[in-house]
Coordinates of C-alpha atoms and ligand atoms in Angstrom, one line a residue:
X2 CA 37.3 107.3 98.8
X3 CA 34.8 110.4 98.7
X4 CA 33.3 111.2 95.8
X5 CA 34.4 115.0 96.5
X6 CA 38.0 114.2 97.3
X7 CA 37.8 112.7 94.0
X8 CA 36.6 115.2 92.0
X9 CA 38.9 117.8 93.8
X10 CA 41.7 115.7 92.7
X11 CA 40.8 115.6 89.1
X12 CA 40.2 119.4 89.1
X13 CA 44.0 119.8 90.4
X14 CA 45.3 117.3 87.8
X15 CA 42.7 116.1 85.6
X16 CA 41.0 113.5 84.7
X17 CA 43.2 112.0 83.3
X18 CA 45.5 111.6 86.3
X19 CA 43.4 110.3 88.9
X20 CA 43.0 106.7 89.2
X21 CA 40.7 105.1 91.7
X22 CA 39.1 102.1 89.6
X23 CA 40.2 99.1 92.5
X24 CA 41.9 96.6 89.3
X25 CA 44.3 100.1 88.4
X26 CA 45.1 101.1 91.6
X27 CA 46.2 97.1 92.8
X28 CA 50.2 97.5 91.5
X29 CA 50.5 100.9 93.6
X30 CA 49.4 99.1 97.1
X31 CA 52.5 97.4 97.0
X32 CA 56.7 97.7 97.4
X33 CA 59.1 94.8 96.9
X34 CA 59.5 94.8 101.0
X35 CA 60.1 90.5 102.1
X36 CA 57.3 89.2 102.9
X37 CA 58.0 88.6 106.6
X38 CA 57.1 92.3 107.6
X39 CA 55.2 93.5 104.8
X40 CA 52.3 96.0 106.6
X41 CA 49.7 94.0 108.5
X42 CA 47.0 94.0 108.1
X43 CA 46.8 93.6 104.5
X44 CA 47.3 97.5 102.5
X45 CA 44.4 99.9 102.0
X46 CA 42.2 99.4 99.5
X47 CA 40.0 102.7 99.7
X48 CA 43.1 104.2 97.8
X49 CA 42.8 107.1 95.1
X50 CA 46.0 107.4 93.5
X51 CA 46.9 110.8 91.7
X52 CA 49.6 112.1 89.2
X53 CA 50.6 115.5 89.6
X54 CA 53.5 117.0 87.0
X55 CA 55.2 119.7 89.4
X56 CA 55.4 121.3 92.6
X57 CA 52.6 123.3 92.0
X58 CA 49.9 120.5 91.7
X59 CA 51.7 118.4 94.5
X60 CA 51.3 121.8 96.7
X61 CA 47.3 122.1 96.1
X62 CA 47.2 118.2 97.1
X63 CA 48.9 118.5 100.0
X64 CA 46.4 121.4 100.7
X65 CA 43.3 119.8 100.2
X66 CA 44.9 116.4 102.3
X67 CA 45.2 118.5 105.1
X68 CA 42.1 119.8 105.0
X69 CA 40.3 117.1 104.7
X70 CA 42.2 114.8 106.9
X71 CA 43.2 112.5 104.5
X72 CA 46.2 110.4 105.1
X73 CA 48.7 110.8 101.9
X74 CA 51.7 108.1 100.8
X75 CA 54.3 109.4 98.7
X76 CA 55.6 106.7 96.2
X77 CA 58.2 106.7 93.7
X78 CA 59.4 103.6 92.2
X79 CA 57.7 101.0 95.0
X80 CA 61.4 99.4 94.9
X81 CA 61.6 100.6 98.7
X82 CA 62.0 97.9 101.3
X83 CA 60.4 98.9 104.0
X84 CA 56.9 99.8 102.9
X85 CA 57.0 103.6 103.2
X86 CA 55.2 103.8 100.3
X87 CA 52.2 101.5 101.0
X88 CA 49.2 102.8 102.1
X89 CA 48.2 101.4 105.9
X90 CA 45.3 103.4 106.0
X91 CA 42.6 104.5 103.0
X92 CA 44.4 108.2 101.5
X93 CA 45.7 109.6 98.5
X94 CA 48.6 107.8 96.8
X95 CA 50.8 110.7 94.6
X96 CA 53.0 109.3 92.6
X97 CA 55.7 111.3 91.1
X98 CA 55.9 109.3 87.9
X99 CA 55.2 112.0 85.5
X100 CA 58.0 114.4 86.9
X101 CA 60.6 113.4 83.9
X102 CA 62.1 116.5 83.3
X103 CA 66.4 115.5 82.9
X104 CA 68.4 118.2 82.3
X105 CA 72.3 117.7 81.8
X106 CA 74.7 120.8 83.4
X107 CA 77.9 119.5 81.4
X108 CA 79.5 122.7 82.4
X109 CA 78.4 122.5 86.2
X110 CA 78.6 119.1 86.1
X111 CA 75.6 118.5 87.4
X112 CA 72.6 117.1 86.8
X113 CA 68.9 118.9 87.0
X114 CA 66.0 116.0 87.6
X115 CA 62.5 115.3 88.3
X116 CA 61.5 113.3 91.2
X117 CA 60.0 111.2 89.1
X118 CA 62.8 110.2 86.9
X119 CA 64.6 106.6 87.1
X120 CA 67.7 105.7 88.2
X121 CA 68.2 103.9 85.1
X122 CA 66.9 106.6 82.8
X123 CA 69.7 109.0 84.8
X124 CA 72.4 106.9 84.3
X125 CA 71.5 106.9 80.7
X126 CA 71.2 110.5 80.1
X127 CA 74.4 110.9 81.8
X128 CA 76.2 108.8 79.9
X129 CA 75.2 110.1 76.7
X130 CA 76.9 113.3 77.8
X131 CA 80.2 111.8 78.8
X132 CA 79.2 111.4 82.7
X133 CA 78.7 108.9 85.3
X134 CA 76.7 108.4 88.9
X135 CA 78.1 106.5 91.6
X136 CA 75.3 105.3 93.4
X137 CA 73.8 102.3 92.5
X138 CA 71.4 100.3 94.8
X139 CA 69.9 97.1 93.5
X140 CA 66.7 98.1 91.2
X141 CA 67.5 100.8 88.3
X142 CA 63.5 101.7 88.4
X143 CA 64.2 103.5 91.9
X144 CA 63.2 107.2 91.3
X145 CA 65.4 110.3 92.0
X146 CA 62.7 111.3 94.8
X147 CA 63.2 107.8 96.6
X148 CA 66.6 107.7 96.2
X149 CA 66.5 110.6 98.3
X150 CA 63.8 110.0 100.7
X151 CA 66.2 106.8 101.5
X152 CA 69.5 108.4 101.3
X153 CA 70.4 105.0 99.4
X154 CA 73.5 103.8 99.0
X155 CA 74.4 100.9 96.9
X156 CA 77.2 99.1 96.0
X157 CA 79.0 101.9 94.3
X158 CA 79.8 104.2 98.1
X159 CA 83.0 103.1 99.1
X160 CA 84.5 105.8 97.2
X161 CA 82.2 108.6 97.5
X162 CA 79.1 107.7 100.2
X163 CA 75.5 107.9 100.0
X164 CA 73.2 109.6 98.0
X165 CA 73.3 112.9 100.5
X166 CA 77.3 113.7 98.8
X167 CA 75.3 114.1 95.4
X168 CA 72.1 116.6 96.4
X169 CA 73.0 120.0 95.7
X170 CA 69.5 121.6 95.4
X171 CA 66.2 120.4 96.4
X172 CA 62.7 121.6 95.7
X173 CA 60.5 120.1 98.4
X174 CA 57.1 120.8 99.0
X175 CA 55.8 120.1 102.6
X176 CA 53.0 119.2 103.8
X177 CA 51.2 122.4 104.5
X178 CA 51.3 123.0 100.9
X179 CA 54.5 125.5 100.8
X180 CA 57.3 125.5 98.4
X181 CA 61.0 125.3 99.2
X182 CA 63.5 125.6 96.7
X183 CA 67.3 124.6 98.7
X184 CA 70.7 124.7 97.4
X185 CA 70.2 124.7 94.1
X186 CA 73.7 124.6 91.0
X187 CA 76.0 125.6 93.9
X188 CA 79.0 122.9 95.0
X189 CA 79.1 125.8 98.0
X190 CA 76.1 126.7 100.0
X191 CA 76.3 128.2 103.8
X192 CA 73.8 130.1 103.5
X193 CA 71.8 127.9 106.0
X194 CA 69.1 126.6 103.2
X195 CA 71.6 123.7 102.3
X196 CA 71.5 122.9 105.6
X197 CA 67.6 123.2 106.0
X198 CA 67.9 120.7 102.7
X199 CA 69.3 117.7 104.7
X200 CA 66.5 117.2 107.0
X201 CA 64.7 116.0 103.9
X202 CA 67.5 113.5 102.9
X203 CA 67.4 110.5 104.7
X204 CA 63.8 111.1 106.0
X205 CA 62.1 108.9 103.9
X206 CA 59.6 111.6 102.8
X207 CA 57.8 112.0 106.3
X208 CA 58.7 115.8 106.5
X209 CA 57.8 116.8 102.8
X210 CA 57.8 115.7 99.0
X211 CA 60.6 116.2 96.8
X212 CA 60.0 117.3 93.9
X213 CA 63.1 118.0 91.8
X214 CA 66.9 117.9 92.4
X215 CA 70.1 119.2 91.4
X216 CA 72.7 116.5 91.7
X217 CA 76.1 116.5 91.5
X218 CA 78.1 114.3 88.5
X219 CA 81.4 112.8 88.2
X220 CA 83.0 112.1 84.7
X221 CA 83.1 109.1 83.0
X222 CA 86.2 107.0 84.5
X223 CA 88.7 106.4 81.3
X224 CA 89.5 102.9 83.0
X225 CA 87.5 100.5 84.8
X226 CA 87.6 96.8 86.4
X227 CA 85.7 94.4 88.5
X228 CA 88.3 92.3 90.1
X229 CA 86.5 89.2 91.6
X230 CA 88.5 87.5 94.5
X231 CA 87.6 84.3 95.9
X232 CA 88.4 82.9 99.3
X233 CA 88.2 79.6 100.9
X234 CA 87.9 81.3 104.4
X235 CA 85.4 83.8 105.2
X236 CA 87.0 85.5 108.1
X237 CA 89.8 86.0 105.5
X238 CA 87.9 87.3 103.4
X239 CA 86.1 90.4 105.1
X240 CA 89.4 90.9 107.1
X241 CA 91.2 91.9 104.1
X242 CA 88.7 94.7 103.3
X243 CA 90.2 96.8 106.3
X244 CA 93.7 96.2 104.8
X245 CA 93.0 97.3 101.2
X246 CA 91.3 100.2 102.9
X247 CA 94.5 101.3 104.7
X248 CA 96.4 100.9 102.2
X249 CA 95.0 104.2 100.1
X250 CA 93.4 102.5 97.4
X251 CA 89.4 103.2 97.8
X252 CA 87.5 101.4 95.3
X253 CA 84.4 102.6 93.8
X254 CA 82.9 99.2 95.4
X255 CA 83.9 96.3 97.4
X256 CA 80.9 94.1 97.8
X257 CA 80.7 89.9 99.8
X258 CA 78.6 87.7 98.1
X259 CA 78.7 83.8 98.7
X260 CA 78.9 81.0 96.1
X261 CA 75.5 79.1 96.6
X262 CA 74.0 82.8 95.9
X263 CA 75.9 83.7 92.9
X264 CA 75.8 80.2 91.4
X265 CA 72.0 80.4 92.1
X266 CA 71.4 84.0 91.0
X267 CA 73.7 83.7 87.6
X268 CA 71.7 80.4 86.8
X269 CA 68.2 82.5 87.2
X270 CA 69.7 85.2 85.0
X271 CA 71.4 82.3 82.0
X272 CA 74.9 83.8 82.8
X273 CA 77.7 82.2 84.3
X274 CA 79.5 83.3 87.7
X275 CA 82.9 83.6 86.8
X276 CA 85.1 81.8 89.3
X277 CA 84.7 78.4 89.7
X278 CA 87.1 78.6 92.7
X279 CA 86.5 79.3 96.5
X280 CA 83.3 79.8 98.6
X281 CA 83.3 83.4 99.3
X282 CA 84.1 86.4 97.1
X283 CA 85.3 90.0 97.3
X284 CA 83.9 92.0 94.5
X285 CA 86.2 95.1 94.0
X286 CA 85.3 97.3 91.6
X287 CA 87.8 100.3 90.8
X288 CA 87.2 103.3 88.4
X289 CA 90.1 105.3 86.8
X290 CA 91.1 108.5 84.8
X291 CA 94.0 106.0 83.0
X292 CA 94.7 102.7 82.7
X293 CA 98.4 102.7 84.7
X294 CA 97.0 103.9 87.9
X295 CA 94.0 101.2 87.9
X296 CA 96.6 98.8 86.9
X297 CA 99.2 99.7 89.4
X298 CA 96.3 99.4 92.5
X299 CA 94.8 95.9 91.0
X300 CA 98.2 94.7 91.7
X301 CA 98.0 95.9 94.6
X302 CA 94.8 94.8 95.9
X303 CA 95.8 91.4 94.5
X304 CA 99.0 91.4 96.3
X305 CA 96.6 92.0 100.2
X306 CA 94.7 89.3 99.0
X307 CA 96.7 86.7 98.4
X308 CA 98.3 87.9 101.6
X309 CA 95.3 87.2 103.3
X310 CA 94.6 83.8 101.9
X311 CA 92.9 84.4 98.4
X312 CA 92.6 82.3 95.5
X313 CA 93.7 83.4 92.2
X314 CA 91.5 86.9 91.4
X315 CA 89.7 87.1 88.3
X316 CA 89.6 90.5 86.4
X317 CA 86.7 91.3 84.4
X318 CA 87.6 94.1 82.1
X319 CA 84.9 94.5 79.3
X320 CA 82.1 96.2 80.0
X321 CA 79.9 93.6 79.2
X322 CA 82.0 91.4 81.8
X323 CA 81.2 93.9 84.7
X324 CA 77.9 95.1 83.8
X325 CA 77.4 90.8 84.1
X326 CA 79.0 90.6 87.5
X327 CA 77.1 93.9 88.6
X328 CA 73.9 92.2 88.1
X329 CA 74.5 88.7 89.5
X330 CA 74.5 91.0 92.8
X331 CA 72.4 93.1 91.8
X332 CA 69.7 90.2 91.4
X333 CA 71.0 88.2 94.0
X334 CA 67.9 89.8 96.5
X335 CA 65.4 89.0 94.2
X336 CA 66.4 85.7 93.1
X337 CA 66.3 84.5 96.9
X338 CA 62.9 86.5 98.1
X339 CA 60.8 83.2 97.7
X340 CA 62.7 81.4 99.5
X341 CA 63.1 84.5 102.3
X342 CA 61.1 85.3 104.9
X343 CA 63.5 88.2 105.8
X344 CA 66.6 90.2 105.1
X345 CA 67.6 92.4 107.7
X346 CA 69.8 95.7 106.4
X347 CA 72.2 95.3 109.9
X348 CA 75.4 97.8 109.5
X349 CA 78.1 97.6 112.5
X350 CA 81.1 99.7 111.9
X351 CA 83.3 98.4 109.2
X352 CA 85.3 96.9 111.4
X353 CA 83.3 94.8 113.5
X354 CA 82.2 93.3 110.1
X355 CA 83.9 89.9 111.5
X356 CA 82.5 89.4 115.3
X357 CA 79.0 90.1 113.3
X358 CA 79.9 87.2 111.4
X359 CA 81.1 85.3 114.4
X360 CA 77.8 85.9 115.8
X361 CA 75.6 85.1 112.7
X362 CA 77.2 81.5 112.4
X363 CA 76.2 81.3 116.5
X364 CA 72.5 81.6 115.3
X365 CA 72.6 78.9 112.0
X366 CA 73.7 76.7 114.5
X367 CA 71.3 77.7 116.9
X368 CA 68.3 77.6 115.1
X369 CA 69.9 75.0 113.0
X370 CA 69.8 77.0 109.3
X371 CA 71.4 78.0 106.7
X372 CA 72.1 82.2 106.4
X373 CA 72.3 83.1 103.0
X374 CA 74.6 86.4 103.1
X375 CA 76.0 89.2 100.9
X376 CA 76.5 93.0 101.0
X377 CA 78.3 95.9 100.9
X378 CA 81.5 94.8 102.9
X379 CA 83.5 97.7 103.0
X380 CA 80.5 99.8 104.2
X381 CA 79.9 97.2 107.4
X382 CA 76.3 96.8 105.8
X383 CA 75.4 93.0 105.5
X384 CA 72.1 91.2 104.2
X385 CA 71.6 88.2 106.0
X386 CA 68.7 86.4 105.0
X387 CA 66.2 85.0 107.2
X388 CA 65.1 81.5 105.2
X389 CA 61.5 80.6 105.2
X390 CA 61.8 77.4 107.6
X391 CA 59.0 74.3 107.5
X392 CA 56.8 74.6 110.5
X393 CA 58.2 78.1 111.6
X394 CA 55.4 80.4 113.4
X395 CA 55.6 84.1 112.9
X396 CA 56.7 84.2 116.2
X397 CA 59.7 82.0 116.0
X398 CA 60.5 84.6 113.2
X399 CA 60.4 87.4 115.1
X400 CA 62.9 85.9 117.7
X401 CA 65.5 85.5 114.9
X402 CA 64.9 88.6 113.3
X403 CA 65.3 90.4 116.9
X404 CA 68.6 88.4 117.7
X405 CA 69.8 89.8 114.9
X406 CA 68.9 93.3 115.5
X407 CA 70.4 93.2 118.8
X408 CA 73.6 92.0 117.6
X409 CA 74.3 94.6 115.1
X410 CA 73.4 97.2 118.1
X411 CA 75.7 95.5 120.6
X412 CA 78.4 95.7 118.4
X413 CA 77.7 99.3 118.0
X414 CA 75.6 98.9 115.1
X415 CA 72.0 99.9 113.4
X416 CA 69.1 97.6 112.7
X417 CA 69.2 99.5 109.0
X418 CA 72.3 100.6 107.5
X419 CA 70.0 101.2 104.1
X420 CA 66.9 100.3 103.7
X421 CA 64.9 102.8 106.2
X422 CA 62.2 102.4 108.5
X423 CA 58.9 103.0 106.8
X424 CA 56.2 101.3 107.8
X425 CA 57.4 97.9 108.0
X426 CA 60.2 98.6 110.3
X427 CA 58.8 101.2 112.7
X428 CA 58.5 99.4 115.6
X429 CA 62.5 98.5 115.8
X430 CA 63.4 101.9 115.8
X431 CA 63.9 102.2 119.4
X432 CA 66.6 99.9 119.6
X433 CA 68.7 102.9 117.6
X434 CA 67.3 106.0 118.9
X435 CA 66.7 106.8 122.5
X436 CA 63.0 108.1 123.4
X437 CA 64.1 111.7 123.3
X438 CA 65.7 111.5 119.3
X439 CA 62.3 110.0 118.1
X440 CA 60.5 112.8 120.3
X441 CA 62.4 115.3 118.4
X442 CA 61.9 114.1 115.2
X443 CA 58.2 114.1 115.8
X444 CA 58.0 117.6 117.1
X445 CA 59.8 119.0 113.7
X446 CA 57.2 117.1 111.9
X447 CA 54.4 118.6 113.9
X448 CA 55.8 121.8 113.6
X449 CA 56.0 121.4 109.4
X450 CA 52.6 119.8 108.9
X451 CA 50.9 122.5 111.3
X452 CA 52.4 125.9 110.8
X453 CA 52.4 127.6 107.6
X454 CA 54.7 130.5 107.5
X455 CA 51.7 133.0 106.2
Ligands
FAD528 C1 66.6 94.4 94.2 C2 66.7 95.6 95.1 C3 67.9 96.0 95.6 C4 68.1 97.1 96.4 N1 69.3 97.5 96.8 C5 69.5 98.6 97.5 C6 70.8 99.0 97.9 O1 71.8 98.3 97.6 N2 70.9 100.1 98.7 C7 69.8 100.8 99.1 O2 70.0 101.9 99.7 N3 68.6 100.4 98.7 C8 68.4 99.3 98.0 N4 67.1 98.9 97.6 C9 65.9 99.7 98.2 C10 65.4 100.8 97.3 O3 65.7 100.6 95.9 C11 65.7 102.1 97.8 O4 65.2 102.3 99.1 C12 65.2 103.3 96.9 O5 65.7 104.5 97.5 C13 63.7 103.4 96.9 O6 63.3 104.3 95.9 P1 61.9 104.3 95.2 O7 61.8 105.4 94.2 O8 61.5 103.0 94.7 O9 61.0 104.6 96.5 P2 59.6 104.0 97.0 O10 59.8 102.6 97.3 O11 58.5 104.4 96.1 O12 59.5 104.8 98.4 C14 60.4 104.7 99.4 C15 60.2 105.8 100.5 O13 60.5 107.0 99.9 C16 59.4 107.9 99.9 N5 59.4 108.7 98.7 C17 59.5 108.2 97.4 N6 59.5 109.3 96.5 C18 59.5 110.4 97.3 C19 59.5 111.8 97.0 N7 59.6 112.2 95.7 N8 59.5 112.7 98.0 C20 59.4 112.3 99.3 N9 59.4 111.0 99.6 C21 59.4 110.0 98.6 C22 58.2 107.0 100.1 O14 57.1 107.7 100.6 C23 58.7 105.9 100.9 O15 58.7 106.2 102.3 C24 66.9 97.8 96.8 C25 65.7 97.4 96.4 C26 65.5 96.3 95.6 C27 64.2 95.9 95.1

């Protein structure tokens, strides 16, 4: 990287906060995307990565980028999966790790943060005042600016969505250097700026950075349960989702995971699954203000199930218990990524959830292998996992992965219900958006990177 570009950083930041020394800059070239579509060729190396602490410093970077003509990744965590945050090309790297600021609103219940602030140090802070956030995907170090830039979701939506229910406020800076400050402690907004705000959510930090956020909290739930429901029959299985569904009750979650991956995640982790019964599982997790009314809709929910087939439920009731069975699914990605070549993010409305099944068995037998699967089953979001197979070529990889896609579109699907596009994933995104949806997007970017507004 210049020497000038360099030294302009370090007068933005300081010294202190610039980083280009090749060994400390390695663990910020990378995201935990599978290896099958990591960025080819191999990351930029010519990388300067640099930490600024607010708006402010992130506005005179994004100055002096544009100036120059330097290419500039935003990364938060690096738990994304589709390596938005890797650098493809030799730029500045600004990471938002030093934006920490957490301020608690108990009487707005809300929640003030930095960008740069965990999910897990979030969920702490809330808790300590008596709240609670919903949304939960996989990895606790994803920041509050990624969560964002993703719109993730988690297995904690059923009840209450993706992360775009919780932003009330943004403060964005985009790429021309201005600063926007949206929404803000306000459950109401029509002014038009909370609208402005949600062209940021969602768009994986291409049309700005975020930079802090007011998001909305719920209370701590008085009464909660995991109820774990095994089936001998998957079609049984995801079929009853639909039925508990209609019948009122919406869960916080209701997740599918599969015995080998439990069994084989738990063991990684030294707990123990706990059913020993069945081959497929519902994971239903409920949240409550009193203990009758999470009683009265286990029963309920157990009632559908064994309707539909079930096995005996489990119900894990301590916290420890569901914090445990939280993180057997939690970990179930990472305990199968070195066995994976690829998990696709495929989402087909909820109800099609079993015809994508019907289809996913046609390929095992097809290419004659075994689809490790799980997901958010309510949310018709599934994982399936693309093994690495002896002897495969890159190409016969592709094929698969395609066959895939096109399956979740035919049945009125995406190719990600979750995990973005980035840079991994780019290429697919014309199978969801006609020519004219992507030219539209790119002409608002142009228009924000090119046109301050003085
Ligand atoms: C084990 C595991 C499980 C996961 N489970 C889920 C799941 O269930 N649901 C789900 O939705 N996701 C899941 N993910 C994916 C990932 O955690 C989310 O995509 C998350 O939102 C990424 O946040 P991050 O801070 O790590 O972002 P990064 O990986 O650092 O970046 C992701 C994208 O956001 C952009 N970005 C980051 N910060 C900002 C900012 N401040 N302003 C603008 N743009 C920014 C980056 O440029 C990049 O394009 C999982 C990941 C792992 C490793």
């Amino acid at each position: 990287m210049r020497e000038d570009i360099v030294e302009a950083l370090k007068n933005i930041v300081g010294d202190d906060w610039v980083v280009n020394n090749p060994e400390a800059v390695k663990s910020y070239l990378e995201d935990e995307t599978e290896p099958g579509v990591k960025v080819e060729p191999a990351p930029a190396t010519d990388v300067v990565v640099v930490k600024p602490v607010n708006a402010q410093e992130v506005s005179e970077i994004l100055k002096l980028a544009n100036r120059e003509g330097v290419p500039v990744y935003v990364r938060g965590g690096g738990t994304g999966l589709a390596c938005g945050c890797v650098p493809s090309k030799p730029g500045v790297v600004i990471s938002m790790e030093r934006m920490k600021e957490i301020e608690i609103d108990k009487e707005n219940l809300m929640a003030v943060v930095g960008a740069g602030v965990t999910l897990g140090e979030l969920l702490k802070a809330a808790a300590k005042e008596g709240f609670f956030f919903p949304p939960h995907p996989g990895d606790e170090g994803a920041q509050i600016g990624g969560l964002i830039a993703c719109n993730a979701v988690g297995a904690r939506a059923v009840r209450t969505g993706p992360m775009r229910n919780y932003v009330l406020g943004l403060e964005v800076v985009l790429p021309t250097g201005e600063i926007l400050r949206l929404g803000g402690r306000l459950v109401k907004d029509n002014t038009g700026a909370g609208k402005l705000m949600h062209l940021f959510i969602g768009t994986e930090g291409i049309l700005g950075v975020i930079t802090k956020a007011v998001l909305r909290l719920s209370p701590q739930y008085k009464a909660t349960a995991t109820m774990v429901v095994p089936f001998n029959d998957r079609r049984a299985c995801l079929n009853t989702v639909p039925e508990i569904l209609q019948s009122g009750i919406i869960p916080l979650g209701i997740e599918y995971v599969q015995k080998k991956e439990v069994e084989l995640t738990a063991k990684r982790l030294g707990l123990e699954w706990p059913s020993k019964e069945g081959e497929y599982y519902l994971l239903i997790m409920l949240a409550e203000f009193n203990e009758d009314t999470l009683y009265a809709q286990l029963e309920e929910i157990a009632s559908i199930c064994r309707k539909n087939g079930s096995l005996e439920p489990l119900l894990a009731e301590t916290p420890e218990e569901q914090t445990n069975i939280l993180k057997i699914r939690s970990e179930i990605y990472p305990t199968l990524k070195p066995y994976m070549e690829d998990s696709p993010d495929i989402t087909v409305p909820p109800a099609n959830i079993g015809k994508l099944i019907e289809e996913l068995e046609k390929l095992e037998r097809k290419y004659d292998i075994y689809i490790p699967l799980f997901g958010h089953a309510a949310d018709g979001n599934l994982h399936p996992v693309i093994p690495v197979k002896e002897g495969w070529t890159k190409e016969q990889y592709e094929k698969l992965r395609m066959e895939m896609y096109q399956i979740a579109v035919k049945l009125g699907g995406v190719t990600t219900g979750e995990h973005g596009v980035g840079e991994a994933r780019k290429k697919y995104l014309k199978l969801n958006l006609s020519n004219e949806a992507i030219e539209t997007l790119r002409k608002i970017k142009k228009v924000l990177e090119t046109t301050p507004s003085h």
